[in-house]
PDB file of C-alpha atoms in Angstrom:
ATOM      1  CA  MET A   1    -150.960  85.054  -0.954  1.00 79.00           C
ATOM      2  CA  LEU A   2    -152.262  86.682   2.225  1.00 93.00           C
ATOM      3  CA  SER A   3    -155.229  84.802   3.684  1.00 95.00           C
ATOM      4  CA  VAL A   4    -157.581  86.905   5.851  1.00 97.00           C
ATOM      5  CA  GLN A   5    -160.017  85.810   8.543  1.00 96.00           C
ATOM      6  CA  PHE A   6    -162.198  88.548  10.010  1.00 97.00           C
ATOM      7  CA  GLY A   7    -164.864  88.357  12.693  1.00 97.00           C
ATOM      8  CA  PRO A   8    -165.582  88.044  16.402  1.00 97.00           C
ATOM      9  CA  GLY A   9    -164.007  84.915  17.841  1.00 96.00           C
ATOM     10  CA  VAL A  10    -161.930  83.892  14.813  1.00 96.00           C
ATOM     11  CA  SER A  11    -158.786  83.757  16.972  1.00 96.00           C
ATOM     12  CA  ARG A  12    -160.164  81.252  19.476  1.00 92.00           C
ATOM     13  CA  ALA A  13    -158.953  78.073  17.788  1.00 88.00           C
ATOM     14  CA  LEU A  14    -156.027  79.668  15.975  1.00 90.00           C
ATOM     15  CA  LEU A  15    -153.091  77.891  17.557  1.00 81.00           C
ATOM     16  CA  THR A  16    -154.526  74.428  16.996  1.00 84.00           C
ATOM     17  CA  GLU A  17    -154.318  75.097  13.259  1.00 87.00           C
ATOM     18  CA  LEU A  18    -150.687  76.206  13.028  1.00 93.00           C
ATOM     19  CA  GLU A  19    -147.531  74.244  12.344  1.00 94.00           C
ATOM     20  CA  ALA A  20    -145.328  73.837  15.419  1.00 94.00           C
ATOM     21  CA  PRO A  21    -143.005  74.929  16.829  1.00 96.00           C
ATOM     22  CA  ILE A  22    -144.653  78.322  17.231  1.00 96.00           C
ATOM     23  CA  LEU A  23    -143.129  81.576  18.479  1.00 97.00           C
ATOM     24  CA  ILE A  24    -145.482  84.334  19.579  1.00 98.00           C
ATOM     25  CA  VAL A  25    -144.066  87.852  19.299  1.00 98.00           C
ATOM     26  CA  CYS A  26    -145.885  90.239  21.628  1.00 98.00           C
ATOM     27  CA  GLY A  27    -145.648  92.834  24.369  1.00 98.00           C
ATOM     28  CA  ARG A  28    -145.119  92.085  28.040  1.00 96.00           C
ATOM     29  CA  GLY A  29    -148.796  92.252  28.922  1.00 96.00           C
ATOM     30  CA  ALA A  30    -150.042  89.954  26.172  1.00 97.00           C
ATOM     31  CA  PRO A  31    -149.588  86.557  27.886  1.00 96.00           C
ATOM     32  CA  ALA A  32    -151.800  87.650  30.797  1.00 96.00           C
ATOM     33  CA  ARG A  33    -154.325  89.406  28.576  1.00 96.00           C
ATOM     34  CA  PHE A  34    -154.634  86.636  25.990  1.00 96.00           C
ATOM     35  CA  PRO A  35    -153.991  83.355  27.807  1.00 94.00           C
ATOM     36  CA  HIS A  36    -155.968  81.396  25.206  1.00 92.00           C
ATOM     37  CA  LEU A  37    -153.335  82.377  22.655  1.00 94.00           C
ATOM     38  CA  CYS A  38    -150.176  82.431  24.767  1.00 94.00           C
ATOM     39  CA  GLU A  39    -150.530  79.813  27.496  1.00 90.00           C
ATOM     40  CA  GLY A  40    -148.138  76.928  26.995  1.00 89.00           C
ATOM     41  CA  ARG A  41    -146.525  78.605  23.986  1.00 93.00           C
ATOM     42  CA  ARG A  42    -143.075  80.080  23.594  1.00 96.00           C
ATOM     43  CA  CYS A  43    -143.350  83.862  23.678  1.00 97.00           C
ATOM     44  CA  PHE A  44    -140.928  86.624  22.799  1.00 98.00           C
ATOM     45  CA  SER A  45    -142.680  89.225  24.939  1.00 98.00           C
ATOM     46  CA  GLU A  46    -140.173  92.084  24.921  1.00 97.00           C
ATOM     47  CA  VAL A  47    -141.908  94.333  22.381  1.00 98.00           C
ATOM     48  CA  ALA A  48    -142.619  97.917  23.423  1.00 95.00           C
ATOM     49  CA  PRO A  49    -143.771 100.905  21.333  1.00 95.00           C
ATOM     50  CA  ASN A  50    -141.255 102.207  18.794  1.00 94.00           C
ATOM     51  CA  PRO A  51    -139.042  99.086  18.817  1.00 97.00           C
ATOM     52  CA  SER A  52    -135.396  99.196  17.792  1.00 96.00           C
ATOM     53  CA  LEU A  53    -133.833  97.066  15.083  1.00 94.00           C
ATOM     54  CA  GLY A  54    -131.728  95.469  17.813  1.00 95.00           C
ATOM     55  CA  LEU A  55    -134.873  94.216  19.528  1.00 97.00           C
ATOM     56  CA  ALA A  56    -136.150  92.889  16.197  1.00 97.00           C
ATOM     57  CA  GLU A  57    -132.863  91.025  15.732  1.00 96.00           C
ATOM     58  CA  ARG A  58    -133.323  89.374  19.136  1.00 98.00           C
ATOM     59  CA  ALA A  59    -136.779  88.270  18.073  1.00 98.00           C
ATOM     60  CA  ALA A  60    -135.364  86.904  14.817  1.00 97.00           C
ATOM     61  CA  SER A  61    -132.807  84.891  16.780  1.00 97.00           C
ATOM     62  CA  ALA A  62    -135.598  83.500  18.960  1.00 97.00           C
ATOM     63  CA  ALA A  63    -137.492  82.535  15.795  1.00 97.00           C
ATOM     64  CA  ARG A  64    -134.699  80.477  14.218  1.00 95.00           C
ATOM     65  CA  GLN A  65    -136.170  77.192  15.494  1.00 93.00           C
ATOM     66  CA  ALA A  66    -139.798  78.157  14.834  1.00 97.00           C
ATOM     67  CA  ALA A  67    -141.895  76.954  11.931  1.00 97.00           C
ATOM     68  CA  THR A  68    -144.541  79.622  12.570  1.00 97.00           C
ATOM     69  CA  VAL A  69    -144.215  83.168  13.918  1.00 98.00           C
ATOM     70  CA  VAL A  70    -147.354  84.795  15.314  1.00 98.00           C
ATOM     71  CA  GLY A  71    -147.417  88.562  15.749  1.00 98.00           C
ATOM     72  CA  LEU A  72    -149.848  89.403  18.547  1.00 98.00           C
ATOM     73  CA  GLY A  73    -150.449  93.029  19.468  1.00 98.00           C
ATOM     74  CA  GLY A  74    -150.430  96.493  17.966  1.00 97.00           C
ATOM     75  CA  GLY A  75    -148.305  97.736  15.100  1.00 96.00           C
ATOM     76  CA  SER A  76    -145.006  97.416  16.966  1.00 97.00           C
ATOM     77  CA  ALA A  77    -145.515  93.717  17.764  1.00 98.00           C
ATOM     78  CA  LEU A  78    -146.611  92.989  14.209  1.00 98.00           C
ATOM     79  CA  ASP A  79    -143.582  94.827  12.811  1.00 97.00           C
ATOM     80  CA  VAL A  80    -141.168  92.869  15.005  1.00 98.00           C
ATOM     81  CA  ALA A  81    -142.908  89.613  14.105  1.00 98.00           C
ATOM     82  CA  ARG A  82    -142.565  90.431  10.397  1.00 97.00           C
ATOM     83  CA  TYR A  83    -138.844  90.964  10.790  1.00 96.00           C
ATOM     84  CA  ALA A  84    -138.451  87.836  12.908  1.00 97.00           C
ATOM     85  CA  ALA A  85    -140.246  85.696  10.326  1.00 97.00           C
ATOM     86  CA  ARG A  86    -138.455  87.047   7.259  1.00 94.00           C
ATOM     87  CA  ALA A  87    -135.018  88.405   8.153  1.00 89.00           C
ATOM     88  CA  HIS A  88    -133.144  85.089   8.305  1.00 87.00           C
ATOM     89  CA  GLY A  89    -135.028  82.619   6.148  1.00 90.00           C
ATOM     90  CA  ARG A  90    -138.751  82.327   5.597  1.00 94.00           C
ATOM     91  CA  ARG A  91    -141.125  81.186   8.318  1.00 96.00           C
ATOM     92  CA  THR A  92    -144.897  81.140   8.187  1.00 97.00           C
ATOM     93  CA  LEU A  93    -146.091  84.518   9.461  1.00 98.00           C
ATOM     94  CA  VAL A  94    -149.507  84.927  11.084  1.00 98.00           C
ATOM     95  CA  GLN A  95    -150.475  88.442  12.174  1.00 98.00           C
ATOM     96  CA  VAL A  96    -153.094  88.869  14.908  1.00 98.00           C
ATOM     97  CA  PRO A  97    -153.799  92.553  15.669  1.00 98.00           C
ATOM     98  CA  THR A  98    -155.132  93.487  19.088  1.00 98.00           C
ATOM     99  CA  THR A  99    -155.659  97.187  18.314  1.00 98.00           C
ATOM    100  CA  ALA A 100    -157.669  98.853  15.550  1.00 98.00           C
ATOM    101  CA  GLY A 101    -155.028 101.136  14.149  1.00 96.00           C
ATOM    102  CA  SER A 102    -151.892 100.252  12.240  1.00 95.00           C
ATOM    103  CA  GLY A 103    -153.356  97.814   9.711  1.00 97.00           C
ATOM    104  CA  SER A 104    -149.879  96.275   9.724  1.00 96.00           C
ATOM    105  CA  GLU A 105    -151.404  92.836   9.278  1.00 97.00           C
ATOM    106  CA  MET A 106    -152.257  93.921   5.703  1.00 97.00           C
ATOM    107  CA  THR A 107    -148.990  95.668   4.735  1.00 96.00           C
ATOM    108  CA  PRO A 108    -145.402  94.623   3.926  1.00 94.00           C
ATOM    109  CA  PHE A 109    -143.785  97.357   6.047  1.00 92.00           C
ATOM    110  CA  ALA A 110    -142.026  97.240   9.411  1.00 93.00           C
ATOM    111  CA  SER A 111    -140.749 100.317  11.263  1.00 92.00           C
ATOM    112  CA  PHE A 112    -137.868 100.490  13.712  1.00 94.00           C
ATOM    113  CA  TRP A 113    -136.311 103.317  15.708  1.00 91.00           C
ATOM    114  CA  GLN A 114    -132.798 104.363  16.631  1.00 87.00           C
ATOM    115  CA  ASP A 115    -131.748 107.649  18.283  1.00 82.00           C
ATOM    116  CA  GLY A 116    -135.155 109.196  17.638  1.00 79.00           C
ATOM    117  CA  ARG A 117    -135.189 108.328  13.936  1.00 83.00           C
ATOM    118  CA  LYS A 118    -137.261 105.782  12.067  1.00 83.00           C
ATOM    119  CA  SER A 119    -136.113 103.243   9.494  1.00 84.00           C
ATOM    120  CA  SER A 120    -138.134 100.723   7.525  1.00 84.00           C
ATOM    121  CA  PHE A 121    -137.810  97.052   6.694  1.00 83.00           C
ATOM    122  CA  GLU A 122    -139.470  95.596   3.613  1.00 83.00           C
ATOM    123  CA  THR A 123    -138.735  92.696   1.297  1.00 79.00           C
ATOM    124  CA  PRO A 124    -140.668  91.314  -1.697  1.00 78.00           C
ATOM    125  CA  ASP A 125    -141.842  88.567   0.690  1.00 90.00           C
ATOM    126  CA  SER A 126    -142.805  90.803   3.618  1.00 92.00           C
ATOM    127  CA  TYR A 127    -146.556  90.278   3.544  1.00 96.00           C
ATOM    128  CA  ALA A 128    -147.936  87.901   6.144  1.00 97.00           C
ATOM    129  CA  ASP A 129    -149.187  84.503   5.109  1.00 97.00           C
ATOM    130  CA  ARG A 130    -152.303  84.917   7.201  1.00 97.00           C
ATOM    131  CA  ALA A 131    -154.104  87.694   9.053  1.00 98.00           C
ATOM    132  CA  VAL A 132    -156.521  86.784  11.839  1.00 98.00           C
ATOM    133  CA  ILE A 133    -158.557  89.883  12.710  1.00 98.00           C
ATOM    134  CA  ASP A 134    -160.745  89.331  15.749  1.00 98.00           C
ATOM    135  CA  PRO A 135    -162.555  92.407  17.135  1.00 98.00           C
ATOM    136  CA  GLU A 136    -162.989  90.614  20.459  1.00 97.00           C
ATOM    137  CA  LEU A 137    -159.253  91.092  21.057  1.00 98.00           C
ATOM    138  CA  THR A 138    -159.766  94.877  21.251  1.00 98.00           C
ATOM    139  CA  SER A 139    -162.361  94.610  24.004  1.00 95.00           C
ATOM    140  CA  GLY A 140    -161.247  96.554  27.047  1.00 92.00           C
ATOM    141  CA  LEU A 141    -158.775  98.829  25.239  1.00 96.00           C
ATOM    142  CA  PRO A 142    -158.549 102.060  27.273  1.00 96.00           C
ATOM    143  CA  PRO A 143    -159.909 105.226  25.657  1.00 97.00           C
ATOM    144  CA  GLU A 144    -156.466 106.767  25.102  1.00 97.00           C
ATOM    145  CA  LEU A 145    -155.295 103.723  23.139  1.00 97.00           C
ATOM    146  CA  THR A 146    -158.582 103.486  21.236  1.00 98.00           C
ATOM    147  CA  LEU A 147    -158.135 107.150  20.302  1.00 98.00           C
ATOM    148  CA  ALA A 148    -154.490 106.918  19.201  1.00 98.00           C
ATOM    149  CA  THR A 149    -154.958 103.744  17.175  1.00 98.00           C
ATOM    150  CA  GLY A 150    -158.229 104.972  15.681  1.00 98.00           C
ATOM    151  CA  LEU A 151    -156.496 108.160  14.569  1.00 98.00           C
ATOM    152  CA  ASP A 152    -153.764 106.069  12.972  1.00 98.00           C
ATOM    153  CA  ALA A 153    -156.290 104.172  10.856  1.00 98.00           C
ATOM    154  CA  ALA A 154    -158.142 107.341   9.845  1.00 98.00           C
ATOM    155  CA  VAL A 155    -154.910 109.041   8.776  1.00 98.00           C
ATOM    156  CA  HIS A 156    -153.888 105.992   6.789  1.00 98.00           C
ATOM    157  CA  ALA A 157    -157.137 106.325   4.869  1.00 98.00           C
ATOM    158  CA  VAL A 158    -156.647 110.043   4.246  1.00 98.00           C
ATOM    159  CA  GLU A 159    -153.031 109.659   3.163  1.00 98.00           C
ATOM    160  CA  ALA A 160    -153.935 106.799   0.847  1.00 98.00           C
ATOM    161  CA  LEU A 161    -156.329 109.229  -0.850  1.00 98.00           C
ATOM    162  CA  TRP A 162    -153.605 111.908  -0.952  1.00 97.00           C
ATOM    163  CA  GLY A 163    -150.791 109.664  -2.143  1.00 95.00           C
ATOM    164  CA  ARG A 164    -149.415 110.188  -5.624  1.00 95.00           C
ATOM    165  CA  HIS A 165    -149.799 106.479  -6.380  1.00 95.00           C
ATOM    166  CA  HIS A 166    -153.465 106.121  -5.465  1.00 97.00           C
ATOM    167  CA  THR A 167    -155.608 103.858  -7.650  1.00 97.00           C
ATOM    168  CA  PRO A 168    -159.359 103.267  -7.947  1.00 97.00           C
ATOM    169  CA  GLU A 169    -158.879 100.162  -5.796  1.00 98.00           C
ATOM    170  CA  SER A 170    -156.946 101.968  -3.046  1.00 98.00           C
ATOM    171  CA  ASP A 171    -159.468 104.814  -3.165  1.00 98.00           C
ATOM    172  CA  ALA A 172    -162.326 102.381  -2.543  1.00 98.00           C
ATOM    173  CA  PHE A 173    -160.572 100.832   0.460  1.00 98.00           C
ATOM    174  CA  ALA A 174    -159.621 104.235   1.884  1.00 98.00           C
ATOM    175  CA  ARG A 175    -163.060 105.778   1.450  1.00 98.00           C
ATOM    176  CA  GLU A 176    -164.764 102.938   3.293  1.00 98.00           C
ATOM    177  CA  ALA A 177    -162.136 103.033   6.040  1.00 98.00           C
ATOM    178  CA  LEU A 178    -162.625 106.773   6.555  1.00 98.00           C
ATOM    179  CA  GLU A 179    -166.411 106.387   6.534  1.00 98.00           C
ATOM    180  CA  LEU A 180    -166.224 103.713   9.233  1.00 98.00           C
ATOM    181  CA  SER A 181    -163.829 105.801  11.321  1.00 98.00           C
ATOM    182  CA  CYS A 182    -166.112 108.834  11.146  1.00 98.00           C
ATOM    183  CA  ALA A 183    -169.165 106.779  12.053  1.00 98.00           C
ATOM    184  CA  HIS A 184    -167.701 104.813  14.950  1.00 98.00           C
ATOM    185  CA  LEU A 185    -164.544 106.297  16.528  1.00 98.00           C
ATOM    186  CA  PRO A 186    -166.138 109.172  18.513  1.00 98.00           C
ATOM    187  CA  ASP A 187    -168.920 106.927  19.820  1.00 97.00           C
ATOM    188  CA  CYS A 188    -166.475 104.145  20.653  1.00 98.00           C
ATOM    189  CA  LEU A 189    -164.581 106.550  22.893  1.00 97.00           C
ATOM    190  CA  GLU A 190    -167.724 107.421  24.821  1.00 96.00           C
ATOM    191  CA  ALA A 191    -169.553 104.077  24.978  1.00 96.00           C
ATOM    192  CA  PRO A 192    -167.704 101.235  23.239  1.00 97.00           C
ATOM    193  CA  THR A 193    -169.795  98.364  21.937  1.00 98.00           C
ATOM    194  CA  PRO A 194    -168.823  95.202  20.030  1.00 98.00           C
ATOM    195  CA  ALA A 195    -170.286  96.787  16.893  1.00 98.00           C
ATOM    196  CA  HIS A 196    -168.061  99.867  17.257  1.00 98.00           C
ATOM    197  CA  ARG A 197    -165.010  97.685  17.903  1.00 98.00           C
ATOM    198  CA  ALA A 198    -165.706  95.537  14.851  1.00 98.00           C
ATOM    199  CA  ALA A 199    -166.214  98.592  12.630  1.00 98.00           C
ATOM    200  CA  LEU A 200    -162.915 100.127  13.757  1.00 98.00           C
ATOM    201  CA  MET A 201    -161.072  96.849  13.170  1.00 98.00           C
ATOM    202  CA  ARG A 202    -162.491  96.781   9.658  1.00 98.00           C
ATOM    203  CA  ALA A 203    -161.469 100.422   9.148  1.00 98.00           C
ATOM    204  CA  ALA A 204    -157.892  99.634  10.199  1.00 98.00           C
ATOM    205  CA  MET A 205    -157.785  96.594   7.913  1.00 98.00           C
ATOM    206  CA  LEU A 206    -159.109  98.509   4.886  1.00 98.00           C
ATOM    207  CA  ALA A 207    -156.841 101.497   5.519  1.00 98.00           C
ATOM    208  CA  GLY A 208    -153.881  99.126   5.715  1.00 98.00           C
ATOM    209  CA  MET A 209    -154.909  97.577   2.403  1.00 98.00           C
ATOM    210  CA  ALA A 210    -155.076 101.044   0.839  1.00 98.00           C
ATOM    211  CA  LEU A 211    -151.780 102.219   2.309  1.00 96.00           C
ATOM    212  CA  SER A 212    -149.952  99.076   1.186  1.00 95.00           C
ATOM    213  CA  ARG A 213    -150.681 100.201  -2.372  1.00 95.00           C
ATOM    214  CA  THR A 214    -150.007 103.936  -2.010  1.00 96.00           C
ATOM    215  CA  ARG A 215    -147.609 104.366   0.950  1.00 94.00           C
ATOM    216  CA  SER A 216    -147.956 107.202   3.419  1.00 95.00           C
ATOM    217  CA  ALA A 217    -147.273 110.894   2.833  1.00 96.00           C
ATOM    218  CA  ALA A 218    -146.435 114.158   4.618  1.00 97.00           C
ATOM    219  CA  ALA A 219    -148.364 113.571   7.845  1.00 98.00           C
ATOM    220  CA  HIS A 220    -146.258 110.482   8.489  1.00 96.00           C
ATOM    221  CA  ALA A 221    -142.993 112.180   7.524  1.00 96.00           C
ATOM    222  CA  LEU A 222    -143.696 115.000   9.984  1.00 97.00           C
ATOM    223  CA  SER A 223    -144.922 112.660  12.701  1.00 97.00           C
ATOM    224  CA  TYR A 224    -141.670 110.715  12.992  1.00 95.00           C
ATOM    225  CA  PRO A 225    -139.670 113.460  14.763  1.00 95.00           C
ATOM    226  CA  LEU A 226    -142.682 114.217  16.987  1.00 96.00           C
ATOM    227  CA  THR A 227    -142.671 110.597  18.107  1.00 96.00           C
ATOM    228  CA  GLY A 228    -138.913 110.103  18.118  1.00 93.00           C
ATOM    229  CA  HIS A 229    -137.929 113.321  19.922  1.00 94.00           C
ATOM    230  CA  PHE A 230    -141.038 114.283  21.912  1.00 96.00           C
ATOM    231  CA  GLY A 231    -142.523 110.898  22.758  1.00 95.00           C
ATOM    232  CA  VAL A 232    -145.921 111.568  21.205  1.00 97.00           C
ATOM    233  CA  PRO A 233    -147.627 108.240  20.390  1.00 96.00           C
ATOM    234  CA  HIS A 234    -147.554 107.513  16.685  1.00 96.00           C
ATOM    235  CA  GLY A 235    -151.310 107.612  16.070  1.00 97.00           C
ATOM    236  CA  LEU A 236    -151.689 110.923  17.872  1.00 98.00           C
ATOM    237  CA  ALA A 237    -148.655 112.372  16.083  1.00 98.00           C
ATOM    238  CA  VAL A 238    -149.921 111.522  12.596  1.00 98.00           C
ATOM    239  CA  GLY A 239    -153.364 112.765  13.583  1.00 98.00           C
ATOM    240  CA  LEU A 240    -151.974 116.151  14.619  1.00 98.00           C
ATOM    241  CA  PHE A 241    -150.236 116.666  11.300  1.00 98.00           C
ATOM    242  CA  CYS A 242    -153.047 115.268   9.193  1.00 98.00           C
ATOM    243  CA  ARG A 243    -155.442 117.775  10.760  1.00 98.00           C
ATOM    244  CA  GLY A 244    -152.859 120.539  10.249  1.00 98.00           C
ATOM    245  CA  LEU A 245    -152.523 119.644   6.568  1.00 98.00           C
ATOM    246  CA  LEU A 246    -156.251 119.424   5.824  1.00 97.00           C
ATOM    247  CA  PRO A 247    -156.764 123.189   5.246  1.00 97.00           C
ATOM    248  CA  LEU A 248    -153.931 123.144   2.690  1.00 96.00           C
ATOM    249  CA  MET A 249    -155.574 120.248   0.888  1.00 97.00           C
ATOM    250  CA  ALA A 250    -159.087 121.714   0.882  1.00 94.00           C
ATOM    251  CA  GLY A 251    -158.847 123.255  -2.578  1.00 90.00           C
ATOM    252  CA  GLN A 252    -157.297 120.252  -4.280  1.00 95.00           C
ATOM    253  CA  PRO A 253    -159.021 117.987  -6.786  1.00 94.00           C
ATOM    254  CA  ARG A 254    -160.898 115.139  -5.069  1.00 96.00           C
ATOM    255  CA  ALA A 255    -160.968 117.078  -1.763  1.00 97.00           C
ATOM    256  CA  GLU A 256    -164.519 115.885  -1.134  1.00 97.00           C
ATOM    257  CA  LEU A 257    -163.094 112.386  -0.586  1.00 97.00           C
ATOM    258  CA  TRP A 258    -161.123 113.332   2.518  1.00 97.00           C
ATOM    259  CA  SER A 259    -163.084 116.362   3.766  1.00 96.00           C
ATOM    260  CA  PRO A 260    -165.060 114.236   6.312  1.00 97.00           C
ATOM    261  CA  ALA A 261    -161.806 113.804   8.240  1.00 98.00           C
ATOM    262  CA  ARG A 262    -162.013 117.395   9.494  1.00 96.00           C
ATOM    263  CA  GLN A 263    -165.401 116.780  11.089  1.00 96.00           C
ATOM    264  CA  LEU A 264    -164.065 113.567  12.623  1.00 98.00           C
ATOM    265  CA  PHE A 265    -161.019 115.275  14.111  1.00 98.00           C
ATOM    266  CA  ASP A 266    -163.115 118.101  15.532  1.00 96.00           C
ATOM    267  CA  ARG A 267    -165.276 115.573  17.413  1.00 97.00           C
ATOM    268  CA  LEU A 268    -162.313 113.976  19.161  1.00 98.00           C
ATOM    269  CA  PRO A 269    -160.972 114.950  22.608  1.00 97.00           C
ATOM    270  CA  VAL A 270    -157.547 116.046  21.360  1.00 98.00           C
ATOM    271  CA  ASP A 271    -155.506 119.184  21.975  1.00 98.00           C
ATOM    272  CA  TRP A 272    -154.291 119.895  18.436  1.00 98.00           C
ATOM    273  CA  ARG A 273    -151.645 122.520  19.377  1.00 98.00           C
ATOM    274  CA  LEU A 274    -148.039 121.412  19.011  1.00 98.00           C
ATOM    275  CA  ARG A 275    -147.003 123.510  22.011  1.00 98.00           C
ATOM    276  CA  SER A 276    -149.078 121.208  24.209  1.00 98.00           C
ATOM    277  CA  TYR A 277    -146.624 118.407  23.409  1.00 98.00           C
ATOM    278  CA  GLY A 278    -143.488 120.387  24.199  1.00 98.00           C
ATOM    279  CA  VAL A 279    -142.761 121.773  20.725  1.00 98.00           C
ATOM    280  CA  SER A 280    -141.426 125.325  20.432  1.00 98.00           C
ATOM    281  CA  PRO A 281    -140.111 127.359  17.466  1.00 98.00           C
ATOM    282  CA  ALA A 282    -136.599 126.327  18.500  1.00 98.00           C
ATOM    283  CA  ASP A 283    -137.532 122.764  17.492  1.00 98.00           C
ATOM    284  CA  PHE A 284    -138.709 123.578  13.981  1.00 98.00           C
ATOM    285  CA  ASP A 285    -135.344 123.055  12.313  1.00 97.00           C
ATOM    286  CA  ARG A 286    -134.995 119.552  13.745  1.00 96.00           C
ATOM    287  CA  ILE A 287    -138.542 118.589  12.764  1.00 97.00           C
ATOM    288  CA  VAL A 288    -138.110 119.950   9.231  1.00 97.00           C
ATOM    289  CA  HIS A 289    -134.733 118.233   8.859  1.00 95.00           C
ATOM    290  CA  ASP A 290    -136.053 114.842   9.930  1.00 94.00           C
ATOM    291  CA  ALA A 291    -139.249 115.129   7.898  1.00 95.00           C
ATOM    292  CA  THR A 292    -137.332 116.128   4.784  1.00 95.00           C
ATOM    293  CA  ALA A 293    -135.092 113.093   5.179  1.00 91.00           C
ATOM    294  CA  SER A 294    -138.130 110.794   4.917  1.00 89.00           C
ATOM    295  CA  ASN A 295    -139.093 109.538   1.472  1.00 89.00           C
ATOM    296  CA  ARG A 296    -142.727 109.761   2.577  1.00 91.00           C
ATOM    297  CA  LEU A 297    -142.661 113.531   2.025  1.00 93.00           C
ATOM    298  CA  ALA A 298    -142.202 113.032  -1.724  1.00 93.00           C
ATOM    299  CA  ASN A 299    -145.472 111.094  -1.859  1.00 95.00           C
ATOM    300  CA  HIS A 300    -147.469 114.161  -0.852  1.00 96.00           C
ATOM    301  CA  PRO A 301    -149.195 115.822  -3.831  1.00 95.00           C
ATOM    302  CA  LEU A 302    -148.365 119.400  -2.782  1.00 95.00           C
ATOM    303  CA  GLU A 303    -145.121 121.300  -2.287  1.00 94.00           C
ATOM    304  CA  LEU A 304    -145.187 122.287   1.384  1.00 96.00           C
ATOM    305  CA  ASP A 305    -143.731 125.153   3.403  1.00 97.00           C
ATOM    306  CA  LEU A 306    -143.021 123.063   6.487  1.00 98.00           C
ATOM    307  CA  ARG A 307    -141.995 125.926   8.754  1.00 97.00           C
ATOM    308  CA  ALA A 308    -145.188 127.828   7.945  1.00 98.00           C
ATOM    309  CA  LEU A 309    -147.190 124.682   8.658  1.00 98.00           C
ATOM    310  CA  LEU A 310    -145.480 124.239  12.035  1.00 98.00           C
ATOM    311  CA  GLU A 311    -146.003 127.888  12.953  1.00 98.00           C
ATOM    312  CA  GLY A 312    -149.696 127.592  12.143  1.00 98.00           C
ATOM    313  CA  MET A 313    -150.023 124.487  14.311  1.00 98.00           C
ATOM    314  CA  LEU A 314    -148.075 125.791  17.299  1.00 98.00           C
TER     315      LEU A 314
END
């Protein structure tokens, strides 16, 4: 069962509590940014955004002699750590997010990329053994990363409410996550405080808990080609499509649950036009093809005219 620690400073004594040998899976900048977690420890620090399955396999090879794998970073690092800890035998998996976005510490999913397309890894044993969620680790995140990851968490909440498999429990998690995002993300971009950071970490955690029960929907399916082919960061990509889908969802039952997302999006410093990210009508076929190939599209509660949606967002 997943054990969760949440609060400022909960990561400080983490490594003294874990079974050795330990492998930390992280990005290149993590050892310098988090010396209290990485110094003197073996690190696989090759993770970059949108990791490939080949990179995850290298991490899994590095983890063969480890008793404990620690994922340290944003969603990409946590995804690679999940694969490394589970792909070739079971190792204790501890997930330590350093951004308030993916909620991957609370889900069983891992995403990998090849030739601009996304694939997923999941096993019945894919959940972490422990999540250590320390808002202090997000201190100093630049505004653009705070924005992209905050959008990711907000969209997770909205899509958990949209998903065909939503439950009263997932609704409760998603509603609180969206409320926290609306209350804190715009202000955190302008004048971040520890209270804003902690609220956004909680929003990401709760949205991840909701999404692990419902899975994502159309905004994610459409976002994958925008990330894979146009290089738009994942959180921004899902945010663009979530905002584009909101008018279509306005007349649906339960719409009052996700309607605050529109006010949130309109307060954020984002250019919502697809053309601003290099998309033209000539790209619609590729985006529609890739989105249709994703099983996430089937989780959306409405039948969608994807080309009309893209034209309206251009």
